[in-house]
Amino acid sequence: MASPITILQSGLVIGRAKNSIDGMMLDMTSPEPQALSLSENQEILVNFISSLTFNTSGQLSIEQFMALFDCLFSEQLQCPEDECVLLVLPELFNGQDHLLHALFAQIAVVYPHLLTHSLSRIFPYGSSGNLMALAEASRLLSVDAVEQVWIIAMDSLAEKQLLLQLAQQQRLLTAQHMGLCPSEGIVGLCLGKSEVGVVVNFSVMDADVEGTPKQALTSLFTQVSAESSDSLQAIYFPDNGDETLTQQWLDAYPLLSAKIGQHTQLLFPAYHTGEIGAAGGLYRFLHIFEGFKNGLLSGNILQCEISAKAFRAAGLFSWRTWNGSLSQQGS
């Protein structure tokens, strides 16, 4: 049985939210999106970090990713040294090894200690990679392979070619049209084993190898329904205002019907953060942890992740109390 895990340290930058306190308040104090002229006759609404320059080069900038590291480690967290670090990166890197190698080369110069531990790994699977990383962190802590594990997830949609593509598909938020609000961010969590904390009960991932998202999510939700012995008290979905994304989980949602009751909450944090890609899954887990900790969540919680391209993932979480039981009221 997996051991409970707790968050020892946390830090984040999400758009104009520059720390964990601001980040966890986004559902109550979401900043107004900023207008950005994408072309002469096209203005979209975004939530980019003001100090980072909008990239017009046509591909994601390695310097932009390093600036996200700087935002996290310069003011919030001390960069881990020779500790196990699990890095969650965008799916952009799949099949684009030159970008992955360039990023690693830059990290090796600026933050070399992120890569030195023998158990450190990368998960270039977008937001779905966070659930893989959480399952791996839980495993490592349960077998006492390490005393603590870092998960760091980052992403940015501040890239013109990507935004032009999404705009052409009418998937972006504008003053006249609902859609996703592009953002960028980095989330860093240091996890440790604890007598009280979140238990990763189940984690599974699939891929749309032939562009069949319904098939992948059907498989995931079927497994979740079989694994969850009780009703789901809440489900965290990655909805961001993009109807294309919503339709993917809606098509498979009936498979969860046996585990959904009248009190099941459906929660969509990306409406408040903007779309932060690979960083979104770790932010949603932080939201789950804080919900349990503060008594706002209880029972079985499902987190569903739908990455931008191929990957889909689901994870089941619960909260264990001091006496070793699973809490029905949080803590």
mmCIF file of N, CA, C and O in Angstrom, residues 68-164:
data_model
loop_
_atom_site.group_PDB
_atom_site.id
_atom_site.type_symbol
_atom_site.label_atom_id
_atom_site.label_comp_id
_atom_site.label_asym_id
_atom_site.label_seq_id
_atom_site.Cartn_x
_atom_site.Cartn_y
_atom_site.Cartn_z
ATOM 1 N N LEU A 68 11.529 30.992 -16.728
ATOM 2 C CA LEU A 68 10.568 30.430 -15.780
ATOM 3 C C LEU A 68 11.294 29.804 -14.590
ATOM 4 O O LEU A 68 10.880 29.966 -13.434
ATOM 5 N N PHE A 69 12.380 29.084 -14.859
ATOM 6 C CA PHE A 69 13.206 28.568 -13.763
ATOM 7 C C PHE A 69 13.670 29.713 -12.864
ATOM 8 O O PHE A 69 13.613 29.623 -11.633
ATOM 9 N N ASP A 70 14.151 30.783 -13.486
ATOM 10 C CA ASP A 70 14.649 31.931 -12.716
ATOM 11 C C ASP A 70 13.555 32.526 -11.840
ATOM 12 O O ASP A 70 13.802 32.888 -10.686
ATOM 13 N N CYS A 71 12.342 32.622 -12.379
ATOM 14 C CA CYS A 71 11.222 33.169 -11.609
ATOM 15 C C CYS A 71 10.946 32.317 -10.371
ATOM 16 O O CYS A 71 10.608 32.845 -9.303
ATOM 17 N N LEU A 72 11.080 30.995 -10.506
ATOM 18 C CA LEU A 72 10.796 30.104 -9.384
ATOM 19 C C LEU A 72 11.910 30.121 -8.346
ATOM 20 O O LEU A 72 11.648 30.190 -7.141
ATOM 21 N N PHE A 73 13.159 30.069 -8.797
ATOM 22 C CA PHE A 73 14.270 29.884 -7.873
ATOM 23 C C PHE A 73 14.893 31.178 -7.369
ATOM 24 O O PHE A 73 15.615 31.172 -6.382
ATOM 25 N N SER A 74 14.627 32.296 -8.015
ATOM 26 C CA SER A 74 15.258 33.537 -7.569
ATOM 27 C C SER A 74 14.605 34.119 -6.329
ATOM 28 O O SER A 74 15.272 34.756 -5.508
ATOM 29 N N GLU A 75 13.280 33.883 -6.162
ATOM 30 C CA GLU A 75 12.573 34.534 -5.065
ATOM 31 C C GLU A 75 11.806 33.571 -4.157
ATOM 32 O O GLU A 75 11.508 33.909 -3.021
ATOM 33 N N GLN A 76 11.470 32.363 -4.628
ATOM 34 C CA GLN A 76 10.583 31.494 -3.851
ATOM 35 C C GLN A 76 11.273 30.279 -3.246
ATOM 36 O O GLN A 76 11.142 30.010 -2.056
ATOM 37 N N LEU A 77 11.999 29.546 -4.048
ATOM 38 C CA LEU A 77 12.571 28.285 -3.606
ATOM 39 C C LEU A 77 14.072 28.268 -3.847
ATOM 40 O O LEU A 77 14.560 28.889 -4.795
ATOM 41 N N GLN A 78 14.772 27.550 -2.985
ATOM 42 C CA GLN A 78 16.177 27.295 -3.245
ATOM 43 C C GLN A 78 16.268 26.109 -4.187
ATOM 44 O O GLN A 78 15.620 25.083 -3.982
ATOM 45 N N CYS A 79 17.066 26.250 -5.228
ATOM 46 C CA CYS A 79 17.179 25.177 -6.204
ATOM 47 C C CYS A 79 17.701 23.907 -5.534
ATOM 48 O O CYS A 79 18.703 23.951 -4.822
ATOM 49 N N PRO A 80 17.004 22.785 -5.689
ATOM 50 C CA PRO A 80 17.459 21.540 -5.062
ATOM 51 C C PRO A 80 18.840 21.134 -5.570
ATOM 52 O O PRO A 80 19.126 21.254 -6.769
ATOM 53 N N GLU A 81 19.681 20.666 -4.659
ATOM 54 C CA GLU A 81 21.031 20.249 -5.014
ATOM 55 C C GLU A 81 21.185 18.756 -4.784
ATOM 56 O O GLU A 81 21.008 18.258 -3.680
ATOM 57 N N ASP A 82 21.491 18.043 -5.841
ATOM 58 C CA ASP A 82 21.741 16.597 -5.775
ATOM 59 C C ASP A 82 20.570 15.846 -5.148
ATOM 60 O O ASP A 82 20.757 14.869 -4.422
ATOM 61 N N GLU A 83 19.350 16.294 -5.405
ATOM 62 C CA GLU A 83 18.149 15.602 -4.952
ATOM 63 C C GLU A 83 17.402 15.054 -6.161
ATOM 64 O O GLU A 83 17.612 15.486 -7.296
ATOM 65 N N CYS A 84 16.521 14.096 -5.905
ATOM 66 C CA CYS A 84 15.736 13.502 -6.983
ATOM 67 C C CYS A 84 14.751 14.529 -7.521
ATOM 68 O O CYS A 84 13.899 15.036 -6.777
ATOM 69 N N VAL A 85 14.858 14.849 -8.794
ATOM 70 C CA VAL A 85 13.989 15.833 -9.446
ATOM 71 C C VAL A 85 13.295 15.168 -10.634
ATOM 72 O O VAL A 85 13.951 14.582 -11.500
ATOM 73 N N LEU A 86 11.992 15.251 -10.663
ATOM 74 C CA LEU A 86 11.198 14.759 -11.781
ATOM 75 C C LEU A 86 10.692 15.975 -12.554
ATOM 76 O O LEU A 86 9.908 16.766 -12.033
ATOM 77 N N LEU A 87 11.162 16.139 -13.783
ATOM 78 C CA LEU A 87 10.808 17.296 -14.608
ATOM 79 C C LEU A 87 9.684 16.931 -15.563
ATOM 80 O O LEU A 87 9.782 15.955 -16.308
ATOM 81 N N VAL A 88 8.606 17.708 -15.529
ATOM 82 C CA VAL A 88 7.473 17.504 -16.437
ATOM 83 C C VAL A 88 7.517 18.608 -17.491
ATOM 84 O O VAL A 88 7.478 19.798 -17.150
ATOM 85 N N LEU A 89 7.581 18.203 -18.749
ATOM 86 C CA LEU A 89 7.771 19.135 -19.852
ATOM 87 C C LEU A 89 6.646 18.998 -20.878
ATOM 88 O O LEU A 89 5.922 18.000 -20.891
ATOM 89 N N PRO A 90 6.511 19.979 -21.756
ATOM 90 C CA PRO A 90 5.449 19.913 -22.774
ATOM 91 C C PRO A 90 5.666 18.760 -23.741
ATOM 92 O O PRO A 90 6.785 18.296 -23.957
ATOM 93 N N GLU A 91 4.592 18.326 -24.367
ATOM 94 C CA GLU A 91 4.676 17.325 -25.428
ATOM 95 C C GLU A 91 5.421 17.866 -26.647
ATOM 96 O O GLU A 91 5.817 17.101 -27.513
ATOM 97 N N LEU A 92 5.624 19.149 -26.694
ATOM 98 C CA LEU A 92 6.343 19.766 -27.804
ATOM 99 C C LEU A 92 7.656 19.059 -28.078
ATOM 100 O O LEU A 92 8.112 18.961 -29.205
ATOM 101 N N PHE A 93 8.273 18.541 -27.003
ATOM 102 C CA PHE A 93 9.588 17.946 -27.156
ATOM 103 C C PHE A 93 9.548 16.548 -27.768
ATOM 104 O O PHE A 93 10.565 16.050 -28.196
ATOM 105 N N ASN A 94 8.403 15.891 -27.756
ATOM 106 C CA ASN A 94 8.323 14.566 -28.373
ATOM 107 C C ASN A 94 8.582 14.686 -29.874
ATOM 108 O O ASN A 94 7.869 15.379 -30.591
ATOM 109 N N GLY A 95 9.602 13.996 -30.343
ATOM 110 C CA GLY A 95 9.952 14.069 -31.753
ATOM 111 C C GLY A 95 10.759 15.294 -32.115
ATOM 112 O O GLY A 95 11.056 15.513 -33.290
ATOM 113 N N GLN A 96 11.099 16.129 -31.134
ATOM 114 C CA GLN A 96 11.916 17.315 -31.396
ATOM 115 C C GLN A 96 13.110 17.297 -30.434
ATOM 116 O O GLN A 96 13.261 18.133 -29.562
ATOM 117 N N ASP A 97 13.958 16.295 -30.633
ATOM 118 C CA ASP A 97 15.059 16.057 -29.713
ATOM 119 C C ASP A 97 16.020 17.236 -29.626
ATOM 120 O O ASP A 97 16.658 17.442 -28.590
ATOM 121 N N HIS A 98 16.128 17.998 -30.698
ATOM 122 C CA HIS A 98 17.066 19.122 -30.663
ATOM 123 C C HIS A 98 16.661 20.148 -29.608
ATOM 124 O O HIS A 98 17.521 20.736 -28.941
ATOM 125 N N LEU A 99 15.344 20.360 -29.434
ATOM 126 C CA LEU A 99 14.890 21.292 -28.411
ATOM 127 C C LEU A 99 15.142 20.734 -27.015
ATOM 128 O O LEU A 99 15.547 21.456 -26.105
ATOM 129 N N LEU A 100 14.887 19.446 -26.846
ATOM 130 C CA LEU A 100 15.132 18.800 -25.560
ATOM 131 C C LEU A 100 16.606 18.866 -25.207
ATOM 132 O O LEU A 100 16.979 19.210 -24.072
ATOM 133 N N HIS A 101 17.478 18.582 -26.167
ATOM 134 C CA HIS A 101 18.908 18.625 -25.908
ATOM 135 C C HIS A 101 19.375 20.045 -25.603
ATOM 136 O O HIS A 101 20.233 20.254 -24.733
ATOM 137 N N ALA A 102 18.816 21.014 -26.317
ATOM 138 C CA ALA A 102 19.188 22.411 -26.076
ATOM 139 C C ALA A 102 18.772 22.861 -24.681
ATOM 140 O O ALA A 102 19.512 23.569 -23.991
ATOM 141 N N LEU A 103 17.575 22.437 -24.254
ATOM 142 C CA LEU A 103 17.115 22.793 -22.918
ATOM 143 C C LEU A 103 18.004 22.145 -21.858
ATOM 144 O O LEU A 103 18.419 22.802 -20.896
ATOM 145 N N PHE A 104 18.307 20.864 -22.036
ATOM 146 C CA PHE A 104 19.155 20.186 -21.065
ATOM 147 C C PHE A 104 20.535 20.816 -20.993
ATOM 148 O O PHE A 104 21.127 20.939 -19.912
ATOM 149 N N ALA A 105 21.077 21.217 -22.139
ATOM 150 C CA ALA A 105 22.393 21.852 -22.154
ATOM 151 C C ALA A 105 22.382 23.145 -21.357
ATOM 152 O O ALA A 105 23.326 23.451 -20.610
ATOM 153 N N GLN A 106 21.287 23.907 -21.487
ATOM 154 C CA GLN A 106 21.182 25.169 -20.761
ATOM 155 C C GLN A 106 20.988 24.923 -19.271
ATOM 156 O O GLN A 106 21.569 25.619 -18.432
ATOM 157 N N ILE A 107 20.155 23.932 -18.917
ATOM 158 C CA ILE A 107 19.968 23.598 -17.500
ATOM 159 C C ILE A 107 21.294 23.165 -16.883
ATOM 160 O O ILE A 107 21.622 23.529 -15.743
ATOM 161 N N ALA A 108 22.067 22.375 -17.632
ATOM 162 C CA ALA A 108 23.341 21.878 -17.120
ATOM 163 C C ALA A 108 24.305 23.003 -16.786
ATOM 164 O O ALA A 108 25.148 22.875 -15.891
ATOM 165 N N VAL A 109 24.155 24.123 -17.483
ATOM 166 C CA VAL A 109 25.016 25.276 -17.213
ATOM 167 C C VAL A 109 24.497 26.108 -16.042
ATOM 168 O O VAL A 109 25.248 26.477 -15.140
ATOM 169 N N VAL A 110 23.189 26.374 -16.038
ATOM 170 C CA VAL A 110 22.620 27.313 -15.067
ATOM 171 C C VAL A 110 22.169 26.618 -13.781
ATOM 172 O O VAL A 110 22.384 27.117 -12.679
ATOM 173 N N TYR A 111 21.517 25.461 -13.921
ATOM 174 C CA TYR A 111 20.992 24.723 -12.753
ATOM 175 C C TYR A 111 21.433 23.253 -12.833
ATOM 176 O O TYR A 111 20.602 22.342 -12.937
ATOM 177 N N PRO A 112 22.748 23.007 -12.783
ATOM 178 C CA PRO A 112 23.243 21.634 -13.002
ATOM 179 C C PRO A 112 22.748 20.615 -11.979
ATOM 180 O O PRO A 112 22.614 19.436 -12.295
ATOM 181 N N HIS A 113 22.439 21.061 -10.754
ATOM 182 C CA HIS A 113 22.050 20.116 -9.707
ATOM 183 C C HIS A 113 20.678 19.497 -9.963
ATOM 184 O O HIS A 113 20.329 18.501 -9.317
ATOM 185 N N LEU A 114 19.902 20.057 -10.896
ATOM 186 C CA LEU A 114 18.604 19.473 -11.198
ATOM 187 C C LEU A 114 18.732 18.134 -11.916
ATOM 188 O O LEU A 114 17.761 17.369 -11.969
ATOM 189 N N LEU A 115 19.889 17.842 -12.461
ATOM 190 C CA LEU A 115 20.041 16.672 -13.323
ATOM 191 C C LEU A 115 20.981 15.613 -12.771
ATOM 192 O O LEU A 115 21.196 14.588 -13.420
ATOM 193 N N THR A 116 21.565 15.849 -11.590
ATOM 194 C CA THR A 116 22.660 14.993 -11.157
ATOM 195 C C THR A 116 22.235 13.724 -10.414
ATOM 196 O O THR A 116 22.971 12.737 -10.403
ATOM 197 N N HIS A 117 21.072 13.724 -9.781
ATOM 198 C CA HIS A 117 20.677 12.561 -8.979
ATOM 199 C C HIS A 117 20.373 11.366 -9.890
ATOM 200 O O HIS A 117 19.770 11.507 -10.950
ATOM 201 N N SER A 118 20.787 10.185 -9.452
ATOM 202 C CA SER A 118 20.638 8.989 -10.286
ATOM 203 C C SER A 118 19.180 8.621 -10.552
ATOM 204 O O SER A 118 18.871 7.930 -11.535
ATOM 205 N N LEU A 119 18.252 9.061 -9.683
ATOM 206 C CA LEU A 119 16.841 8.732 -9.857
ATOM 207 C C LEU A 119 16.033 9.842 -10.526
ATOM 208 O O LEU A 119 14.826 9.709 -10.708
ATOM 209 N N SER A 120 16.686 10.931 -10.892
ATOM 210 C CA SER A 120 15.986 12.010 -11.580
ATOM 211 C C SER A 120 15.520 11.539 -12.956
ATOM 212 O O SER A 120 16.189 10.753 -13.623
ATOM 213 N N ARG A 121 14.338 12.022 -13.356
ATOM 214 C CA ARG A 121 13.761 11.617 -14.632
ATOM 215 C C ARG A 121 13.042 12.787 -15.283
ATOM 216 O O ARG A 121 12.723 13.773 -14.613
ATOM 217 N N ILE A 122 12.771 12.653 -16.588
ATOM 218 C CA ILE A 122 11.952 13.652 -17.276
ATOM 219 C C ILE A 122 10.680 12.976 -17.783
ATOM 220 O O ILE A 122 10.670 11.780 -18.103
ATOM 221 N N PHE A 123 9.609 13.760 -17.837
ATOM 222 C CA PHE A 123 8.318 13.286 -18.311
ATOM 223 C C PHE A 123 7.819 14.271 -19.372
ATOM 224 O O PHE A 123 7.037 15.183 -19.058
ATOM 225 N N PRO A 124 8.254 14.123 -20.623
ATOM 226 C CA PRO A 124 7.853 15.068 -21.682
ATOM 227 C C PRO A 124 6.512 14.700 -22.290
ATOM 228 O O PRO A 124 6.397 14.443 -23.489
ATOM 229 N N TYR A 125 5.468 14.682 -21.434
ATOM 230 C CA TYR A 125 4.151 14.218 -21.861
ATOM 231 C C TYR A 125 3.062 15.251 -21.579
ATOM 232 O O TYR A 125 1.886 14.896 -21.498
ATOM 233 N N GLY A 126 3.430 16.519 -21.422
ATOM 234 C CA GLY A 126 2.436 17.532 -21.136
ATOM 235 C C GLY A 126 1.834 17.339 -19.755
ATOM 236 O O GLY A 126 2.433 16.726 -18.866
ATOM 237 N N SER A 127 0.616 17.838 -19.562
ATOM 238 C CA SER A 127 0.000 17.800 -18.232
ATOM 239 C C SER A 127 -0.188 16.371 -17.738
ATOM 240 O O SER A 127 -0.154 16.111 -16.530
ATOM 241 N N SER A 128 -0.368 15.400 -18.638
ATOM 242 C CA SER A 128 -0.515 14.005 -18.230
ATOM 243 C C SER A 128 0.736 13.489 -17.532
ATOM 244 O O SER A 128 0.662 12.589 -16.689
ATOM 245 N N GLY A 129 1.886 14.031 -17.885
ATOM 246 C CA GLY A 129 3.134 13.596 -17.273
ATOM 247 C C GLY A 129 3.185 13.829 -15.782
ATOM 248 O O GLY A 129 3.938 13.147 -15.063
ATOM 249 N N ASN A 130 2.375 14.766 -15.278
ATOM 250 C CA ASN A 130 2.370 15.031 -13.840
ATOM 251 C C ASN A 130 1.844 13.843 -13.047
ATOM 252 O O ASN A 130 2.345 13.546 -11.955
ATOM 253 N N LEU A 131 0.832 13.159 -13.570
ATOM 254 C CA LEU A 131 0.301 12.005 -12.852
ATOM 255 C C LEU A 131 1.286 10.845 -12.880
ATOM 256 O O LEU A 131 1.390 10.076 -11.918
ATOM 257 N N MET A 132 2.041 10.712 -13.961
ATOM 258 C CA MET A 132 3.118 9.729 -13.994
ATOM 259 C C MET A 132 4.182 10.074 -12.966
ATOM 260 O O MET A 132 4.683 9.200 -12.242
ATOM 261 N N ALA A 133 4.546 11.350 -12.903
ATOM 262 C CA ALA A 133 5.572 11.785 -11.960
ATOM 263 C C ALA A 133 5.112 11.602 -10.517
ATOM 264 O O ALA A 133 5.885 11.192 -9.643
ATOM 265 N N LEU A 134 3.836 11.889 -10.240
ATOM 266 C CA LEU A 134 3.312 11.709 -8.884
ATOM 267 C C LEU A 134 3.314 10.241 -8.482
ATOM 268 O O LEU A 134 3.641 9.901 -7.336
ATOM 269 N N ALA A 135 2.954 9.364 -9.412
ATOM 270 C CA ALA A 135 2.988 7.934 -9.112
ATOM 271 C C ALA A 135 4.416 7.476 -8.840
ATOM 272 O O ALA A 135 4.663 6.681 -7.922
ATOM 273 N N GLU A 136 5.377 7.981 -9.616
ATOM 274 C CA GLU A 136 6.774 7.624 -9.395
ATOM 275 C C GLU A 136 7.280 8.185 -8.071
ATOM 276 O O GLU A 136 7.997 7.502 -7.330
ATOM 277 N N ALA A 137 6.916 9.415 -7.745
ATOM 278 C CA ALA A 137 7.318 9.998 -6.464
ATOM 279 C C ALA A 137 6.759 9.193 -5.305
ATOM 280 O O ALA A 137 7.464 8.912 -4.316
ATOM 281 N N SER A 138 5.484 8.796 -5.402
ATOM 282 C CA SER A 138 4.865 7.992 -4.359
ATOM 283 C C SER A 138 5.586 6.660 -4.194
ATOM 284 O O SER A 138 5.834 6.199 -3.065
ATOM 285 N N ARG A 139 5.955 6.041 -5.302
ATOM 286 C CA ARG A 139 6.662 4.757 -5.248
ATOM 287 C C ARG A 139 8.031 4.912 -4.585
ATOM 288 O O ARG A 139 8.409 4.120 -3.702
ATOM 289 N N LEU A 140 8.783 5.923 -5.002
ATOM 290 C CA LEU A 140 10.126 6.129 -4.448
ATOM 291 C C LEU A 140 10.085 6.400 -2.952
ATOM 292 O O LEU A 140 10.914 5.892 -2.181
ATOM 293 N N LEU A 141 9.098 7.189 -2.522
ATOM 294 C CA LEU A 141 8.985 7.508 -1.094
ATOM 295 C C LEU A 141 8.509 6.289 -0.299
ATOM 296 O O LEU A 141 8.945 6.068 0.830
ATOM 297 N N SER A 142 7.628 5.484 -0.884
ATOM 298 C CA SER A 142 7.094 4.316 -0.176
ATOM 299 C C SER A 142 8.159 3.264 0.099
ATOM 300 O O SER A 142 8.128 2.578 1.118
ATOM 301 N N VAL A 143 9.115 3.125 -0.830
ATOM 302 C CA VAL A 143 10.181 2.124 -0.649
ATOM 303 C C VAL A 143 11.434 2.735 -0.035
ATOM 304 O O VAL A 143 12.475 2.079 0.033
ATOM 305 N N ASP A 144 11.323 3.986 0.422
ATOM 306 C CA ASP A 144 12.429 4.683 1.079
ATOM 307 C C ASP A 144 13.665 4.796 0.186
ATOM 308 O O ASP A 144 14.804 4.782 0.678
ATOM 309 N N ALA A 145 13.433 4.913 -1.116
ATOM 310 C CA ALA A 145 14.556 5.112 -2.031
ATOM 311 C C ALA A 145 15.183 6.488 -1.841
ATOM 312 O O ALA A 145 16.391 6.669 -2.047
ATOM 313 N N VAL A 146 14.361 7.454 -1.468
ATOM 314 C CA VAL A 146 14.813 8.823 -1.190
ATOM 315 C C VAL A 146 13.972 9.371 -0.043
ATOM 316 O O VAL A 146 12.904 8.846 0.270
ATOM 317 N N GLU A 147 14.457 10.430 0.591
ATOM 318 C CA GLU A 147 13.694 11.062 1.671
ATOM 319 C C GLU A 147 12.712 12.087 1.137
ATOM 320 O O GLU A 147 11.679 12.356 1.767
ATOM 321 N N GLN A 148 13.024 12.677 -0.013
ATOM 322 C CA GLN A 148 12.106 13.633 -0.619
ATOM 323 C C GLN A 148 12.316 13.653 -2.125
ATOM 324 O O GLN A 148 13.381 13.299 -2.628
ATOM 325 N N VAL A 149 11.265 14.035 -2.826
ATOM 326 C CA VAL A 149 11.273 14.079 -4.285
ATOM 327 C C VAL A 149 10.731 15.426 -4.732
ATOM 328 O O VAL A 149 9.699 15.885 -4.228
ATOM 329 N N TRP A 150 11.405 16.035 -5.696
ATOM 330 C CA TRP A 150 10.920 17.267 -6.303
ATOM 331 C C TRP A 150 10.213 16.952 -7.613
ATOM 332 O O TRP A 150 10.701 16.141 -8.401
ATOM 333 N N ILE A 151 9.064 17.579 -7.826
ATOM 334 C CA ILE A 151 8.430 17.574 -9.144
ATOM 335 C C ILE A 151 8.346 19.020 -9.607
ATOM 336 O O ILE A 151 7.830 19.889 -8.889
ATOM 337 N N ILE A 152 8.881 19.273 -10.775
ATOM 338 C CA ILE A 152 8.858 20.625 -11.353
ATOM 339 C C ILE A 152 8.239 20.522 -12.741
ATOM 340 O O ILE A 152 8.700 19.752 -13.584
ATOM 341 N N ALA A 153 7.167 21.271 -12.962
ATOM 342 C CA ALA A 153 6.455 21.245 -14.243
ATOM 343 C C ALA A 153 6.395 22.657 -14.802
ATOM 344 O O ALA A 153 6.128 23.615 -14.055
ATOM 345 N N MET A 154 6.625 22.796 -16.101
ATOM 346 C CA MET A 154 6.618 24.130 -16.712
ATOM 347 C C MET A 154 6.087 24.065 -18.125
ATOM 348 O O MET A 154 6.157 23.038 -18.793
ATOM 349 N N ASP A 155 5.566 25.202 -18.566
ATOM 350 C CA ASP A 155 5.084 25.292 -19.947
ATOM 351 C C ASP A 155 4.754 26.750 -20.245
ATOM 352 O O ASP A 155 4.592 27.573 -19.333
ATOM 353 N N SER A 156 4.658 27.046 -21.525
ATOM 354 C CA SER A 156 4.283 28.391 -21.964
ATOM 355 C C SER A 156 3.569 28.303 -23.299
ATOM 356 O O SER A 156 3.980 27.559 -24.187
ATOM 357 N N LEU A 157 2.485 29.049 -23.405
ATOM 358 C CA LEU A 157 1.795 29.176 -24.686
ATOM 359 C C LEU A 157 2.125 30.506 -25.361
ATOM 360 O O LEU A 157 1.475 30.882 -26.327
ATOM 361 N N ALA A 158 3.151 31.195 -24.858
ATOM 362 C CA ALA A 158 3.523 32.502 -25.410
ATOM 363 C C ALA A 158 4.395 32.335 -26.649
ATOM 364 O O ALA A 158 5.555 32.758 -26.700
ATOM 365 N N GLU A 159 3.831 31.681 -27.651
ATOM 366 C CA GLU A 159 4.567 31.378 -28.874
ATOM 367 C C GLU A 159 3.643 31.633 -30.062
ATOM 368 O O GLU A 159 2.544 31.072 -30.150
ATOM 369 N N LYS A 160 4.067 32.504 -30.942
ATOM 370 C CA LYS A 160 3.174 33.044 -31.958
ATOM 371 C C LYS A 160 2.628 31.985 -32.907
ATOM 372 O O LYS A 160 1.435 31.992 -33.240
ATOM 373 N N GLN A 161 3.468 31.073 -33.359
ATOM 374 C CA GLN A 161 3.008 30.063 -34.312
ATOM 375 C C GLN A 161 1.893 29.218 -33.714
ATOM 376 O O GLN A 161 0.892 28.924 -34.387
ATOM 377 N N LEU A 162 2.040 28.834 -32.455
ATOM 378 C CA LEU A 162 1.003 28.055 -31.777
ATOM 379 C C LEU A 162 -0.285 28.856 -31.658
ATOM 380 O O LEU A 162 -1.381 28.351 -31.936
ATOM 381 N N LEU A 163 -0.169 30.112 -31.274
ATOM 382 C CA LEU A 163 -1.356 30.941 -31.088
ATOM 383 C C LEU A 163 -2.064 31.219 -32.407
ATOM 384 O O LEU A 163 -3.295 31.258 -32.459
ATOM 385 N N LEU A 164 -1.306 31.402 -33.467
ATOM 386 C CA LEU A 164 -1.926 31.598 -34.780
ATOM 387 C C LEU A 164 -2.712 30.362 -35.190
ATOM 388 O O LEU A 164 -3.809 30.458 -35.754
#
